[in-house]
Structures are given as structure tokens and as C-alpha cells.
Short mmCIF file of the C-alpha atoms (twelve columns), coordinates in Angstrom:
data_MODEL
# 
_entry.id   MODEL 
# 
loop_
_atom_site.group_PDB 
_atom_site.id 
_atom_site.type_symbol 
_atom_site.label_atom_id 
_atom_site.label_alt_id 
_atom_site.label_comp_id 
_atom_site.label_asym_id 
_atom_site.label_seq_id 
_atom_site.Cartn_x 
_atom_site.Cartn_y 
_atom_site.Cartn_z 
_atom_site.pdbx_PDB_model_num 
ATOM 1   C CA . MET A 1   61.700 166.198 64.397  1 
ATOM 2   C CA . GLU A 2   58.907 163.969 64.066  1 
ATOM 3   C CA . PHE A 3   59.062 161.007 66.747  1 
ATOM 4   C CA . ARG A 4   55.958 158.527 65.149  1 
ATOM 5   C CA . ARG A 5   55.506 156.850 68.253  1 
ATOM 6   C CA . ILE A 6   55.650 159.661 70.698  1 
ATOM 7   C CA . ASN A 7   53.687 162.324 69.542  1 
ATOM 8   C CA . GLY A 8   51.141 159.864 69.163  1 
ATOM 9   C CA . LEU A 9   50.923 159.884 72.871  1 
ATOM 10  C CA . PRO A 10  48.579 162.328 75.130  1 
ATOM 11  C CA . PRO A 11  49.825 164.436 77.259  1 
ATOM 12  C CA . TYR A 12  50.303 163.010 80.722  1 
ATOM 13  C CA . VAL A 13  47.801 164.711 83.183  1 
ATOM 14  C CA . PHE A 14  49.273 162.611 85.850  1 
ATOM 15  C CA . GLY A 15  52.532 165.035 85.354  1 
ATOM 16  C CA . ILE A 16  49.865 168.548 85.662  1 
ATOM 17  C CA . ILE A 17  48.980 167.048 89.294  1 
ATOM 18  C CA . ASP A 18  52.533 166.636 89.860  1 
ATOM 19  C CA . SER A 19  54.006 169.422 88.539  1 
ATOM 20  C CA . LEU A 20  51.142 171.166 91.482  1 
ATOM 21  C CA . LYS A 21  52.073 169.005 94.253  1 
ATOM 22  C CA . ILE A 22  56.319 170.151 93.417  1 
ATOM 23  C CA . GLU A 23  54.954 173.739 92.896  1 
ATOM 24  C CA . ALA A 24  53.041 173.802 96.638  1 
ATOM 25  C CA . ARG A 25  55.998 171.739 98.103  1 
ATOM 26  C CA . ARG A 26  58.186 174.428 97.119  1 
ATOM 27  C CA . ALA A 27  56.630 177.205 98.603  1 
ATOM 28  C CA . GLY A 28  56.229 175.639 102.074 1 
ATOM 29  C CA . ASP A 29  53.095 173.309 101.712 1 
ATOM 30  C CA . ASP A 30  53.205 169.839 103.337 1 
ATOM 31  C CA . VAL A 31  51.732 168.199 100.191 1 
ATOM 32  C CA . ILE A 32  50.857 164.418 100.985 1 
ATOM 33  C CA . ASP A 33  51.219 162.325 97.868  1 
ATOM 34  C CA . LEU A 34  48.003 159.879 97.167  1 
ATOM 35  C CA . GLY A 35  48.600 159.747 93.735  1 
ATOM 36  C CA . PHE A 36  50.877 158.108 92.453  1 
ATOM 37  C CA . GLY A 37  51.318 154.723 93.155  1 
ATOM 38  C CA . ASN A 38  54.972 153.999 94.448  1 
ATOM 39  C CA . PRO A 39  55.213 151.472 97.549  1 
ATOM 40  C CA . ASP A 40  56.649 153.394 100.644 1 
ATOM 41  C CA . LEU A 41  56.822 149.807 101.971 1 
ATOM 42  C CA . PRO A 42  60.944 148.976 102.688 1 
ATOM 43  C CA . SER A 43  61.915 146.136 100.776 1 
ATOM 44  C CA . PRO A 44  62.239 143.084 102.946 1 
ATOM 45  C CA . ASP A 45  65.853 142.773 104.850 1 
ATOM 46  C CA . ILE A 46  66.781 139.164 103.599 1 
ATOM 47  C CA . ALA A 47  66.659 140.890 100.392 1 
ATOM 48  C CA . VAL A 48  68.550 143.754 100.890 1 
ATOM 49  C CA . ASP A 49  71.258 141.871 102.660 1 
ATOM 50  C CA . LYS A 50  71.360 139.195 100.312 1 
ATOM 51  C CA . LEU A 51  71.825 141.924 97.318  1 
ATOM 52  C CA . VAL A 52  74.972 142.993 99.271  1 
ATOM 53  C CA . GLU A 53  76.195 139.786 99.575  1 
ATOM 54  C CA . ALA A 54  75.666 139.330 95.873  1 
ATOM 55  C CA . VAL A 55  77.110 142.547 94.906  1 
ATOM 56  C CA . ARG A 56  80.414 142.032 96.492  1 
ATOM 57  C CA . ASN A 57  81.122 138.960 94.339  1 
ATOM 58  C CA . PRO A 58  82.876 140.247 90.736  1 
ATOM 59  C CA . ARG A 59  81.197 137.211 88.873  1 
ATOM 60  C CA . ASN A 60  77.789 138.672 89.890  1 
ATOM 61  C CA . HIS A 61  79.326 141.808 87.700  1 
ATOM 62  C CA . ARG A 62  78.787 140.518 84.302  1 
ATOM 63  C CA . TYR A 63  75.989 140.113 81.693  1 
ATOM 64  C CA . SER A 64  73.237 138.025 83.176  1 
ATOM 65  C CA . GLN A 65  70.623 135.699 81.512  1 
ATOM 66  C CA . SER A 66  67.612 138.085 79.813  1 
ATOM 67  C CA . LYS A 67  65.001 134.910 80.841  1 
ATOM 68  C CA . GLY A 68  66.415 135.044 83.828  1 
ATOM 69  C CA . ILE A 69  68.958 133.071 85.842  1 
ATOM 70  C CA . PRO A 70  67.200 129.118 86.485  1 
ATOM 71  C CA . LYS A 71  67.263 129.531 90.386  1 
ATOM 72  C CA . LEU A 72  64.969 132.522 89.740  1 
ATOM 73  C CA . ARG A 73  62.600 131.115 87.415  1 
ATOM 74  C CA . ALA A 74  62.418 127.559 89.565  1 
ATOM 75  C CA . ALA A 75  61.499 129.934 92.362  1 
ATOM 76  C CA . ILE A 76  58.838 131.949 90.851  1 
ATOM 77  C CA . CYS A 77  57.411 128.487 89.724  1 
ATOM 78  C CA . HIS A 78  57.884 127.120 93.376  1 
ATOM 79  C CA . LEU A 79  56.152 130.135 94.454  1 
ATOM 80  C CA . TYR A 80  52.677 129.277 92.150  1 
ATOM 81  C CA . HIS A 81  52.648 125.831 93.305  1 
ATOM 82  C CA . ARG A 82  52.372 126.544 96.845  1 
ATOM 83  C CA . LYS A 83  50.588 129.654 96.477  1 
ATOM 84  C CA . PHE A 84  48.182 128.677 93.804  1 
ATOM 85  C CA . GLY A 85  48.384 124.898 93.362  1 
ATOM 86  C CA . VAL A 86  49.761 125.631 89.604  1 
ATOM 87  C CA . GLU A 87  52.383 123.412 87.683  1 
ATOM 88  C CA . LEU A 88  55.056 125.561 86.157  1 
ATOM 89  C CA . ASP A 89  57.916 124.221 84.056  1 
ATOM 90  C CA . PRO A 90  61.091 126.646 85.218  1 
ATOM 91  C CA . GLU A 91  62.594 125.992 81.427  1 
ATOM 92  C CA . THR A 92  59.916 126.685 79.064  1 
ATOM 93  C CA . GLU A 93  56.825 128.323 80.982  1 
ATOM 94  C CA . ALA A 94  58.370 131.222 82.780  1 
ATOM 95  C CA . CYS A 95  60.553 134.034 82.151  1 
ATOM 96  C CA . THR A 96  61.821 136.980 83.980  1 
ATOM 97  C CA . SER A 97  60.931 140.825 83.000  1 
ATOM 98  C CA . ILE A 98  62.204 144.157 84.250  1 
ATOM 99  C CA . GLY A 99  59.344 144.501 85.967  1 
ATOM 100 C CA . ALA A 100 55.828 143.932 84.609  1 
ATOM 101 C CA . LYS A 101 55.437 146.876 83.050  1 
ATOM 102 C CA . GLU A 102 58.473 146.071 80.084  1 
ATOM 103 C CA . GLY A 103 57.564 142.597 80.593  1 
ATOM 104 C CA . PHE A 104 53.954 143.885 79.064  1 
ATOM 105 C CA . SER A 105 55.186 146.249 76.696  1 
ATOM 106 C CA . HIS A 106 57.925 143.904 75.244  1 
ATOM 107 C CA . LEU A 107 55.216 141.079 75.087  1 
ATOM 108 C CA . MET A 108 52.656 143.280 72.918  1 
ATOM 109 C CA . TRP A 109 55.800 143.768 70.180  1 
ATOM 110 C CA . VAL A 110 55.588 139.782 70.725  1 
ATOM 111 C CA . LEU A 111 52.146 139.540 69.619  1 
ATOM 112 C CA . LEU A 112 50.620 142.609 67.948  1 
ATOM 113 C CA . GLY A 113 51.382 144.528 64.550  1 
ATOM 114 C CA . PRO A 114 50.124 146.947 62.431  1 
ATOM 115 C CA . GLY A 115 46.478 145.474 61.212  1 
ATOM 116 C CA . ASP A 116 45.776 143.608 64.916  1 
ATOM 117 C CA . ALA A 117 43.645 144.728 67.810  1 
ATOM 118 C CA . ALA A 118 43.654 144.102 71.340  1 
ATOM 119 C CA . LEU A 119 40.631 144.102 73.489  1 
ATOM 120 C CA . VAL A 120 41.517 146.375 76.732  1 
ATOM 121 C CA . PRO A 121 39.192 146.866 79.786  1 
ATOM 122 C CA . SER A 122 38.897 150.560 79.869  1 
ATOM 123 C CA . PRO A 123 39.814 152.619 82.326  1 
ATOM 124 C CA . SER A 124 42.872 151.315 82.782  1 
ATOM 125 C CA . TYR A 125 46.423 151.361 83.772  1 
ATOM 126 C CA . PRO A 126 47.778 153.411 80.741  1 
ATOM 127 C CA . ILE A 127 50.344 150.853 79.157  1 
ATOM 128 C CA . HIS A 128 47.872 148.652 79.194  1 
ATOM 129 C CA . ILE A 129 46.228 150.897 76.733  1 
ATOM 130 C CA . TRP A 130 49.087 152.078 75.190  1 
ATOM 131 C CA . GLY A 131 51.423 149.280 75.016  1 
ATOM 132 C CA . PRO A 132 49.169 147.573 71.989  1 
ATOM 133 C CA . ILE A 133 48.981 150.932 70.065  1 
ATOM 134 C CA . LEU A 134 53.077 151.313 70.312  1 
ATOM 135 C CA . ALA A 135 53.159 148.096 69.177  1 
ATOM 136 C CA . GLY A 136 50.766 149.000 65.959  1 
ATOM 137 C CA . ALA A 137 47.864 147.533 66.800  1 
ATOM 138 C CA . GLU A 138 44.495 149.251 67.669  1 
ATOM 139 C CA . VAL A 139 42.588 149.168 70.919  1 
ATOM 140 C CA . ARG A 140 38.605 148.174 71.430  1 
ATOM 141 C CA . HIS A 141 37.697 149.740 74.809  1 
ATOM 142 C CA . VAL A 142 35.913 147.505 76.836  1 
ATOM 143 C CA . ARG A 143 34.101 148.907 79.517  1 
ATOM 144 C CA . LEU A 144 34.743 148.092 83.329  1 
ATOM 145 C CA . GLY A 145 33.738 149.588 86.597  1 
ATOM 146 C CA . PRO A 146 30.581 149.779 89.120  1 
ATOM 147 C CA . GLU A 147 27.033 148.836 87.456  1 
ATOM 148 C CA . GLN A 148 29.282 147.423 84.537  1 
ATOM 149 C CA . ASP A 149 29.254 143.764 83.184  1 
ATOM 150 C CA . PHE A 150 32.640 143.315 81.737  1 
ATOM 151 C CA . PHE A 151 32.283 140.013 80.475  1 
ATOM 152 C CA . GLU A 152 29.001 140.769 78.698  1 
ATOM 153 C CA . ASN A 153 30.963 144.029 77.570  1 
ATOM 154 C CA . LEU A 154 33.892 141.708 76.347  1 
ATOM 155 C CA . VAL A 155 31.773 139.513 74.349  1 
ATOM 156 C CA . GLU A 156 29.941 142.521 73.122  1 
ATOM 157 C CA . GLY A 157 33.383 143.821 71.920  1 
ATOM 158 C CA . TRP A 158 34.402 141.099 70.450  1 
ATOM 159 C CA . GLU A 159 31.409 140.773 67.908  1 
ATOM 160 C CA . ASP A 160 31.544 144.709 66.922  1 
ATOM 161 C CA . SER A 161 35.392 144.223 66.186  1 
ATOM 162 C CA . TRP A 162 37.118 143.716 62.931  1 
ATOM 163 C CA . PRO A 163 39.950 142.518 62.153  1 
ATOM 164 C CA . ARG A 164 38.987 139.932 65.240  1 
ATOM 165 C CA . PRO A 165 41.585 140.717 68.050  1 
ATOM 166 C CA . LYS A 166 44.258 138.754 68.606  1 
ATOM 167 C CA . VAL A 167 44.647 139.683 72.298  1 
ATOM 168 C CA . ILE A 168 42.615 140.026 75.650  1 
ATOM 169 C CA . VAL A 169 44.316 142.071 78.287  1 
ATOM 170 C CA . VAL A 170 42.816 142.007 81.682  1 
ATOM 171 C CA . SER A 171 43.870 142.564 84.917  1 
ATOM 172 C CA . PHE A 172 42.339 141.973 88.280  1 
ATOM 173 C CA . PRO A 173 42.270 143.052 90.971  1 
ATOM 174 C CA . HIS A 174 42.090 146.097 88.731  1 
ATOM 175 C CA . ASN A 175 44.051 149.215 88.494  1 
ATOM 176 C CA . PRO A 176 42.182 152.032 88.735  1 
ATOM 177 C CA . THR A 177 38.780 150.738 89.649  1 
ATOM 178 C CA . THR A 178 39.718 147.836 92.197  1 
ATOM 179 C CA . ALA A 179 37.396 145.292 90.044  1 
ATOM 180 C CA . CYS A 180 37.765 141.747 91.361  1 
ATOM 181 C CA . VAL A 181 36.768 138.807 89.924  1 
ATOM 182 C CA . ASP A 182 36.256 134.971 91.301  1 
ATOM 183 C CA . LEU A 183 37.718 131.829 89.755  1 
ATOM 184 C CA . ASP A 184 34.263 131.117 87.911  1 
ATOM 185 C CA . PHE A 185 34.954 134.200 85.906  1 
ATOM 186 C CA . MET A 186 38.433 133.268 85.040  1 
ATOM 187 C CA . GLN A 187 37.069 129.875 83.767  1 
ATOM 188 C CA . ARG A 188 34.708 132.203 81.614  1 
ATOM 189 C CA . LEU A 189 37.104 133.921 80.037  1 
ATOM 190 C CA . VAL A 190 39.580 130.721 79.238  1 
ATOM 191 C CA . ASP A 191 36.373 128.998 77.719  1 
ATOM 192 C CA . PHE A 192 35.549 132.327 75.292  1 
ATOM 193 C CA . ALA A 193 39.604 132.160 74.628  1 
ATOM 194 C CA . ARG A 194 39.707 128.454 73.515  1 
ATOM 195 C CA . GLU A 195 36.359 128.877 71.641  1 
ATOM 196 C CA . HIS A 196 37.623 132.001 69.946  1 
ATOM 197 C CA . GLU A 197 41.301 131.408 69.319  1 
ATOM 198 C CA . VAL A 198 42.522 134.389 71.156  1 
ATOM 199 C CA . LEU A 199 45.167 134.803 74.026  1 
ATOM 200 C CA . ILE A 200 44.591 136.424 77.311  1 
ATOM 201 C CA . VAL A 201 46.715 138.423 78.490  1 
ATOM 202 C CA . HIS A 202 46.411 138.625 82.258  1 
ATOM 203 C CA . ASP A 203 48.420 140.951 84.368  1 
ATOM 204 C CA . PHE A 204 48.408 139.957 88.117  1 
ATOM 205 C CA . ALA A 205 49.782 142.754 89.792  1 
ATOM 206 C CA . TYR A 206 48.058 142.914 92.635  1 
ATOM 207 C CA . ALA A 207 47.958 138.816 93.229  1 
ATOM 208 C CA . ASP A 208 48.312 139.009 96.673  1 
ATOM 209 C CA . LEU A 209 46.594 142.190 97.655  1 
ATOM 210 C CA . GLY A 210 43.190 140.886 98.533  1 
ATOM 211 C CA . PHE A 211 40.797 141.937 101.665 1 
ATOM 212 C CA . ASP A 212 38.016 141.122 103.729 1 
ATOM 213 C CA . GLY A 213 38.517 136.979 103.081 1 
ATOM 214 C CA . TYR A 214 38.992 137.903 99.507  1 
ATOM 215 C CA . GLN A 215 42.287 135.636 97.879  1 
ATOM 216 C CA . PRO A 216 42.744 137.121 93.977  1 
ATOM 217 C CA . PRO A 217 42.424 133.910 91.496  1 
ATOM 218 C CA . SER A 218 45.224 133.251 88.790  1 
ATOM 219 C CA . ILE A 219 43.946 132.889 85.726  1 
ATOM 220 C CA . LEU A 220 46.589 129.580 85.583  1 
ATOM 221 C CA . GLN A 221 44.269 128.068 88.009  1 
ATOM 222 C CA . VAL A 222 41.721 127.056 85.394  1 
ATOM 223 C CA . PRO A 223 42.524 123.633 83.893  1 
ATOM 224 C CA . GLY A 224 44.072 124.044 80.359  1 
ATOM 225 C CA . ALA A 225 44.474 127.724 81.056  1 
ATOM 226 C CA . LYS A 226 48.090 127.455 79.980  1 
ATOM 227 C CA . ASP A 227 46.481 126.397 76.478  1 
ATOM 228 C CA . VAL A 228 45.199 129.906 75.628  1 
ATOM 229 C CA . ALA A 229 46.750 132.658 77.912  1 
ATOM 230 C CA . VAL A 230 50.064 134.042 80.109  1 
ATOM 231 C CA . GLU A 231 50.175 135.881 83.056  1 
ATOM 232 C CA . LEU A 232 52.439 138.630 84.633  1 
ATOM 233 C CA . TYR A 233 53.588 138.277 88.627  1 
ATOM 234 C CA . THR A 234 55.705 140.969 89.718  1 
ATOM 235 C CA . LEU A 235 57.221 141.411 93.398  1 
ATOM 236 C CA . THR A 236 56.479 145.138 93.035  1 
ATOM 237 C CA . LYS A 237 53.713 145.002 95.507  1 
ATOM 238 C CA . SER A 238 53.664 141.568 96.603  1 
ATOM 239 C CA . PHE A 239 57.152 141.813 98.361  1 
ATOM 240 C CA . SER A 240 57.639 145.837 98.320  1 
ATOM 241 C CA . MET A 241 60.061 145.623 95.909  1 
ATOM 242 C CA . ALA A 242 59.063 148.235 93.229  1 
ATOM 243 C CA . GLY A 243 62.252 149.569 92.278  1 
ATOM 244 C CA . TRP A 244 64.330 146.224 91.827  1 
ATOM 245 C CA . ARG A 245 62.023 145.913 88.700  1 
ATOM 246 C CA . VAL A 246 61.653 141.944 88.954  1 
ATOM 247 C CA . GLY A 247 58.533 140.572 86.986  1 
ATOM 248 C CA . PHE A 248 57.674 137.431 85.035  1 
ATOM 249 C CA . LEU A 249 55.772 136.012 82.307  1 
ATOM 250 C CA . LEU A 250 54.223 132.806 83.069  1 
ATOM 251 C CA . GLY A 251 52.036 130.067 81.621  1 
ATOM 252 C CA . ASN A 252 51.719 129.480 78.062  1 
ATOM 253 C CA . ALA A 253 55.133 127.660 76.570  1 
ATOM 254 C CA . GLU A 254 54.838 129.064 72.760  1 
ATOM 255 C CA . VAL A 255 54.068 132.654 73.834  1 
ATOM 256 C CA . VAL A 256 56.705 132.662 77.002  1 
ATOM 257 C CA . GLY A 257 59.863 131.716 74.751  1 
ATOM 258 C CA . ALA A 258 58.503 134.303 71.874  1 
ATOM 259 C CA . LEU A 259 59.274 136.795 74.892  1 
ATOM 260 C CA . ALA A 260 62.657 135.708 75.920  1 
ATOM 261 C CA . LYS A 261 63.667 135.337 72.447  1 
ATOM 262 C CA . ILE A 262 62.715 139.129 71.768  1 
ATOM 263 C CA . LYS A 263 64.386 139.825 74.939  1 
ATOM 264 C CA . SER A 264 67.237 138.138 73.915  1 
ATOM 265 C CA . TYR A 265 67.732 140.544 71.514  1 
ATOM 266 C CA . LEU A 266 66.457 143.550 73.461  1 
ATOM 267 C CA . ASP A 267 68.557 143.039 77.162  1 
ATOM 268 C CA . TYR A 268 70.453 141.053 79.322  1 
ATOM 269 C CA . GLY A 269 68.498 140.832 82.141  1 
ATOM 270 C CA . THR A 270 68.441 142.544 85.335  1 
ATOM 271 C CA . PHE A 271 71.144 142.987 87.465  1 
ATOM 272 C CA . GLN A 272 72.361 139.264 88.568  1 
ATOM 273 C CA . PRO A 273 72.746 140.471 92.439  1 
ATOM 274 C CA . ILE A 274 69.160 141.564 92.174  1 
ATOM 275 C CA . GLN A 275 67.967 138.677 90.696  1 
ATOM 276 C CA . ILE A 276 69.783 136.674 93.241  1 
ATOM 277 C CA . ALA A 277 68.072 138.819 96.011  1 
ATOM 278 C CA . ALA A 278 65.190 138.072 94.844  1 
ATOM 279 C CA . THR A 279 65.410 134.350 94.521  1 
ATOM 280 C CA . VAL A 280 66.258 134.652 98.172  1 
ATOM 281 C CA . VAL A 281 63.476 136.453 99.405  1 
ATOM 282 C CA . MET A 282 60.697 134.530 97.478  1 
ATOM 283 C CA . ASN A 283 61.926 130.675 98.881  1 
ATOM 284 C CA . GLU A 284 62.951 131.676 102.309 1 
ATOM 285 C CA . LEU A 285 60.097 134.616 103.445 1 
ATOM 286 C CA . PRO A 286 57.053 133.435 101.377 1 
ATOM 287 C CA . ASP A 287 54.691 134.928 104.319 1 
ATOM 288 C CA . TYR A 288 55.614 138.299 103.632 1 
ATOM 289 C CA . PRO A 289 53.310 139.366 101.117 1 
ATOM 290 C CA . GLU A 290 50.484 138.534 104.399 1 
ATOM 291 C CA . GLU A 291 52.622 141.347 106.313 1 
ATOM 292 C CA . ALA A 292 52.073 144.051 103.650 1 
ATOM 293 C CA . ASN A 293 48.534 142.936 102.740 1 
ATOM 294 C CA . ALA A 294 47.379 143.613 106.418 1 
ATOM 295 C CA . ILE A 295 49.159 147.088 105.963 1 
ATOM 296 C CA . TYR A 296 47.397 148.305 103.086 1 
ATOM 297 C CA . LEU A 297 43.973 146.872 104.677 1 
ATOM 298 C CA . GLY A 298 44.553 149.239 108.022 1 
ATOM 299 C CA . ARG A 299 45.416 152.010 105.175 1 
ATOM 300 C CA . ARG A 300 42.313 151.277 102.847 1 
ATOM 301 C CA . ASP A 301 40.242 151.526 106.535 1 
ATOM 302 C CA . ALA A 302 41.807 154.675 107.643 1 
ATOM 303 C CA . LEU A 303 41.207 156.004 104.308 1 
ATOM 304 C CA . VAL A 304 37.791 154.935 103.110 1 
ATOM 305 C CA . ASP A 305 36.063 155.363 106.752 1 
ATOM 306 C CA . GLY A 306 37.648 158.861 107.555 1 
ATOM 307 C CA . LEU A 307 36.151 160.232 104.434 1 
ATOM 308 C CA . ALA A 308 32.612 158.689 105.250 1 
ATOM 309 C CA . ARG A 309 32.763 160.843 108.392 1 
ATOM 310 C CA . VAL A 310 33.516 164.001 106.022 1 
ATOM 311 C CA . GLY A 311 30.505 162.721 103.729 1 
ATOM 312 C CA . TRP A 312 32.325 161.270 101.101 1 
ATOM 313 C CA . GLU A 313 30.754 157.747 100.683 1 
ATOM 314 C CA . ILE A 314 32.956 155.386 99.127  1 
ATOM 315 C CA . GLU A 315 32.736 151.361 98.857  1 
ATOM 316 C CA . LYS A 316 35.920 149.945 100.209 1 
ATOM 317 C CA . PRO A 317 37.646 147.773 97.649  1 
ATOM 318 C CA . ARG A 318 38.491 144.038 97.911  1 
ATOM 319 C CA . GLY A 319 41.834 144.330 96.584  1 
ATOM 320 C CA . THR A 320 44.814 146.432 94.885  1 
ATOM 321 C CA . MET A 321 46.417 149.331 96.993  1 
ATOM 322 C CA . PHE A 322 44.248 151.852 95.264  1 
ATOM 323 C CA . VAL A 323 40.478 153.531 96.329  1 
ATOM 324 C CA . TRP A 324 38.710 154.064 93.192  1 
ATOM 325 C CA . ALA A 325 36.262 157.453 94.194  1 
ATOM 326 C CA . PRO A 326 33.334 158.507 92.618  1 
ATOM 327 C CA . ILE A 327 33.665 162.822 92.716  1 
ATOM 328 C CA . PRO A 328 30.913 163.779 95.373  1 
ATOM 329 C CA . GLU A 329 28.247 165.256 93.681  1 
ATOM 330 C CA . PRO A 330 28.282 169.031 94.708  1 
ATOM 331 C CA . TYR A 331 31.837 168.704 92.889  1 
ATOM 332 C CA . LYS A 332 31.135 166.404 89.716  1 
ATOM 333 C CA . GLU A 333 30.821 168.988 87.107  1 
ATOM 334 C CA . MET A 334 34.367 169.621 87.896  1 
ATOM 335 C CA . GLY A 335 35.885 167.027 86.158  1 
ATOM 336 C CA . SER A 336 38.304 164.905 87.699  1 
ATOM 337 C CA . LEU A 337 41.104 167.166 86.476  1 
ATOM 338 C CA . GLU A 338 40.007 170.882 88.293  1 
ATOM 339 C CA . PHE A 339 39.127 168.529 90.867  1 
ATOM 340 C CA . ALA A 340 42.107 166.918 91.390  1 
ATOM 341 C CA . LYS A 341 43.842 170.460 91.394  1 
ATOM 342 C CA . MET A 342 41.547 171.990 93.527  1 
ATOM 343 C CA . LEU A 343 42.479 168.611 96.174  1 
ATOM 344 C CA . VAL A 344 46.373 169.933 95.770  1 
ATOM 345 C CA . LYS A 345 45.613 173.819 96.112  1 
ATOM 346 C CA . GLU A 346 42.888 173.644 99.264  1 
ATOM 347 C CA . ALA A 347 43.311 170.186 100.746 1 
ATOM 348 C CA . LYS A 348 47.327 169.888 100.155 1 
ATOM 349 C CA . VAL A 349 46.306 166.162 99.051  1 
ATOM 350 C CA . ALA A 350 47.576 164.945 95.569  1 
ATOM 351 C CA . VAL A 351 45.598 162.282 93.654  1 
ATOM 352 C CA . SER A 352 44.745 160.735 90.231  1 
ATOM 353 C CA . PRO A 353 42.523 162.093 87.946  1 
ATOM 354 C CA . GLY A 354 40.340 159.651 86.848  1 
ATOM 355 C CA . MET A 355 40.601 160.703 82.760  1 
ATOM 356 C CA . GLY A 356 44.680 159.851 82.901  1 
ATOM 357 C CA . PHE A 357 42.980 156.017 82.843  1 
ATOM 358 C CA . GLY A 358 41.129 156.442 79.688  1 
ATOM 359 C CA . PRO A 359 37.365 156.294 78.361  1 
ATOM 360 C CA . GLY A 360 35.661 155.778 81.488  1 
ATOM 361 C CA . GLY A 361 37.750 157.016 83.861  1 
ATOM 362 C CA . GLU A 362 36.043 160.357 84.478  1 
ATOM 363 C CA . GLY A 363 33.987 161.229 87.258  1 
ATOM 364 C CA . TYR A 364 36.145 159.469 89.099  1 
ATOM 365 C CA . VAL A 365 39.752 160.530 91.200  1 
ATOM 366 C CA . ARG A 366 41.764 157.759 92.646  1 
ATOM 367 C CA . PHE A 367 43.599 157.682 95.670  1 
ATOM 368 C CA . ALA A 368 46.930 155.385 96.571  1 
ATOM 369 C CA . LEU A 369 47.126 153.630 99.984  1 
ATOM 370 C CA . VAL A 370 51.222 154.933 99.792  1 
ATOM 371 C CA . GLU A 371 51.278 156.664 103.125 1 
ATOM 372 C CA . ASN A 372 50.823 155.456 106.664 1 
ATOM 373 C CA . GLU A 373 47.579 155.287 108.329 1 
ATOM 374 C CA . GLN A 374 48.746 159.139 109.993 1 
ATOM 375 C CA . ARG A 375 49.356 160.913 107.145 1 
ATOM 376 C CA . ILE A 376 46.165 159.368 105.863 1 
ATOM 377 C CA . GLY A 377 44.469 160.902 108.830 1 
ATOM 378 C CA . GLN A 378 45.953 164.361 107.766 1 
ATOM 379 C CA . ALA A 379 45.246 164.036 103.908 1 
ATOM 380 C CA . VAL A 380 41.325 163.195 105.322 1 
ATOM 381 C CA . ARG A 381 41.596 166.205 107.592 1 
ATOM 382 C CA . GLY A 382 42.516 168.722 104.783 1 
ATOM 383 C CA . ILE A 383 39.802 167.351 102.493 1 
ATOM 384 C CA . ARG A 384 37.419 168.059 105.328 1 
ATOM 385 C CA . ARG A 385 38.465 171.694 105.288 1 
ATOM 386 C CA . ALA A 386 38.584 171.682 101.390 1 
ATOM 387 C CA . LEU A 387 34.704 170.332 100.150 1 
ATOM 388 C CA . ASP A 388 32.915 172.323 102.215 1 
ATOM 389 C CA . LYS A 389 30.085 171.503 100.247 1 
ATOM 390 C CA . LEU A 390 29.579 168.201 101.842 1 
ATOM 391 C CA . ASP A 391 27.289 167.267 105.158 1 
# 
């Protein structure tokens, strides 16, 4: 049987590493999984308690609103005003999504179709590349990472593209490269979008994970950004609520309204008790993201400082819950997939091969900071044993 969209997807290289991890664990090995970026921090007690309370009310067992209940949309708008100084209308400029990944995917359906094109950073989180493709559009890859001038590459990509791209996808702090930008960069991006009549879609998944004094900016902080931009925010990392699937699309009212319309045909929204719990946690626990940030900072330092002692020097990221690590020179010729496979077998540590993130990802592996500092220390010791070519 022919599956038109599925058959176009490449082999999922992360699955190869996952299979090796499972096989090793079945054989009795203690493999530390730093590959899958699945946050391990427990969700706040206040969210869990409110969820239990709301579940017991049968009125919450019915269909909800696909665009989100009014109090939830008001809560995210209040958060943006409090944290970024951004004014949003909860009725027209905010729509909930079943996590940012669902929101982004359905947004691409709204914005793009056959014959259209999108500019997308590369390497990138896979759905940023495949979301436009699954909508029938073409992707123009824009190189991002160390020693790259992303904005210059973006301009060049625009000038070299025909048809002209309708959408520019960005995400800062960036997964997997951990690249960070300032508000001046966002201003340049908004100015470019206004001049060229293109829409910016900013996935702000790591809005609250900035280190060493760095505060990730929202693109909506730029005056007039709502004319040309929308932003995706999620509770996954900021409030340690990954499995709850609570995300938001914010910004340009026309685009937000279009997503709300298509979602009204596709779903009935997140289970209402989850929406109620999410509302409470944003309103009553505004400082929680700072607690999560401190934990990820400690893990970042434990990993990067530990690997430096092994002889694997990596620049400390200023944001995200990841470390984007160039493969050490003595092992570079292996390529990222074989190197990652070797780490599972020899170091008992799983990482994500860079090639899985698209063009520009080869030569790197990504560590996810999803284990505590003690386990990260154990991972470093395993890597020390495995990488015997390092000084």
C-alpha cells in the first residue's frame, strides 16, 4: 500500500540509537540516556493537585474548546505581560495547542501548500524541517551553528529562492545547536519580514532556559512584531509539564485565528482538567521556571566541565536543555551515527547523532540534560573509558 506522506520521511536515525539502548539494557547494562530530550523533572505539585480536583468534576469530562478555555488564554497573556512586557488580546491573539509540536504542524497546514516554500534553519529540530514538507511545501535550508552568520545566510537564502518563501521558521534558543540571539537580532528579523512581506514563525520552546545572565527574548517584544510574526510557547520545559501537552500560538491575530479555525475541524482541545491545571500553575507559580533553570544549569556545568577533564572541550551553551558537541578530532571520521553507536556500546551512554537534525548536523552529537548530576558524572566516567584516544 502506498502512503504518500509517510513514504517521503527518512529513516529515523534516533530510533537506531534507541534500539541499541534497549538491547543493551535487556542484556543487563545500565545505559544512561542523554539522547531523547524528555524532561525528567516532576511537574509542580500545584498542577497535579489541581488536575486531580478537576478530574473529579464530571462537567470537565466533556469536549472542551479547541482554541483553549478563556481562563487559560488569559493566563498565558498575563504571563507574557509579566515576563516580556508584551500585551496580547486573549480572544484574538492567543490560541492553545496540544503541545508546540502539534501547534507548529497544524500551523504549517494553515500557512503552506504545494508550490510554496519556507526558510528553515539547518540543522534543526526535525519537525521544523518536516512540518512544511508534510504540508506540501518546499524547504530552503539556512545554515545555523558555530562560525555561521545566520542572518546573512537567511538573506542569501531568500534571494536565491524562487518562489519567494512565504514563511521563515526560527527557534531561539535553538535546538540542537543551542544558538542564542538578542533582541537586536529579533528587530532585524522583524524589519526583514516587514520589508519582504513574509511571516516569521518563532518556536520559543526554551523561553525560560537561559544561563549566565542571558535572558532569551520573545520576538513579540519588538514593536510591531505582531504585524509579521507569531510565536509558540509551551509549558513543557518552563514548567516541567512535557506529557501534559500544553502549548500556545501567540501574536498576529489573523494567523492565530486561522489556526483556531483549522483546529476546530481537527480536535476538541486538550482535556479540560489539564487546561485548568495549566491555568493555575501559570498564575500561582510564576517563579517555577527559575527553579527549573537552576537545575539545568547545574547539569550543563556537570557535563561540560566533566567532559573537559576527559579532554573533550565543548563551549558551554547559554540556553536550552542540550549540549551540542563537536565529535572529538580522533573520532571525527566515524561520523555522528557510528560515534553515537560506539558510545552506547562502549560508554553505556546514549546521545543523539547530529545527522538526524538535517544538513549541517553531521560532525556533532547532542546531549540532553535529562539526568541528575550524579548520573551525568557516571556518564562522563563511561565516556572517559570509551574515548581512549583523547589526552
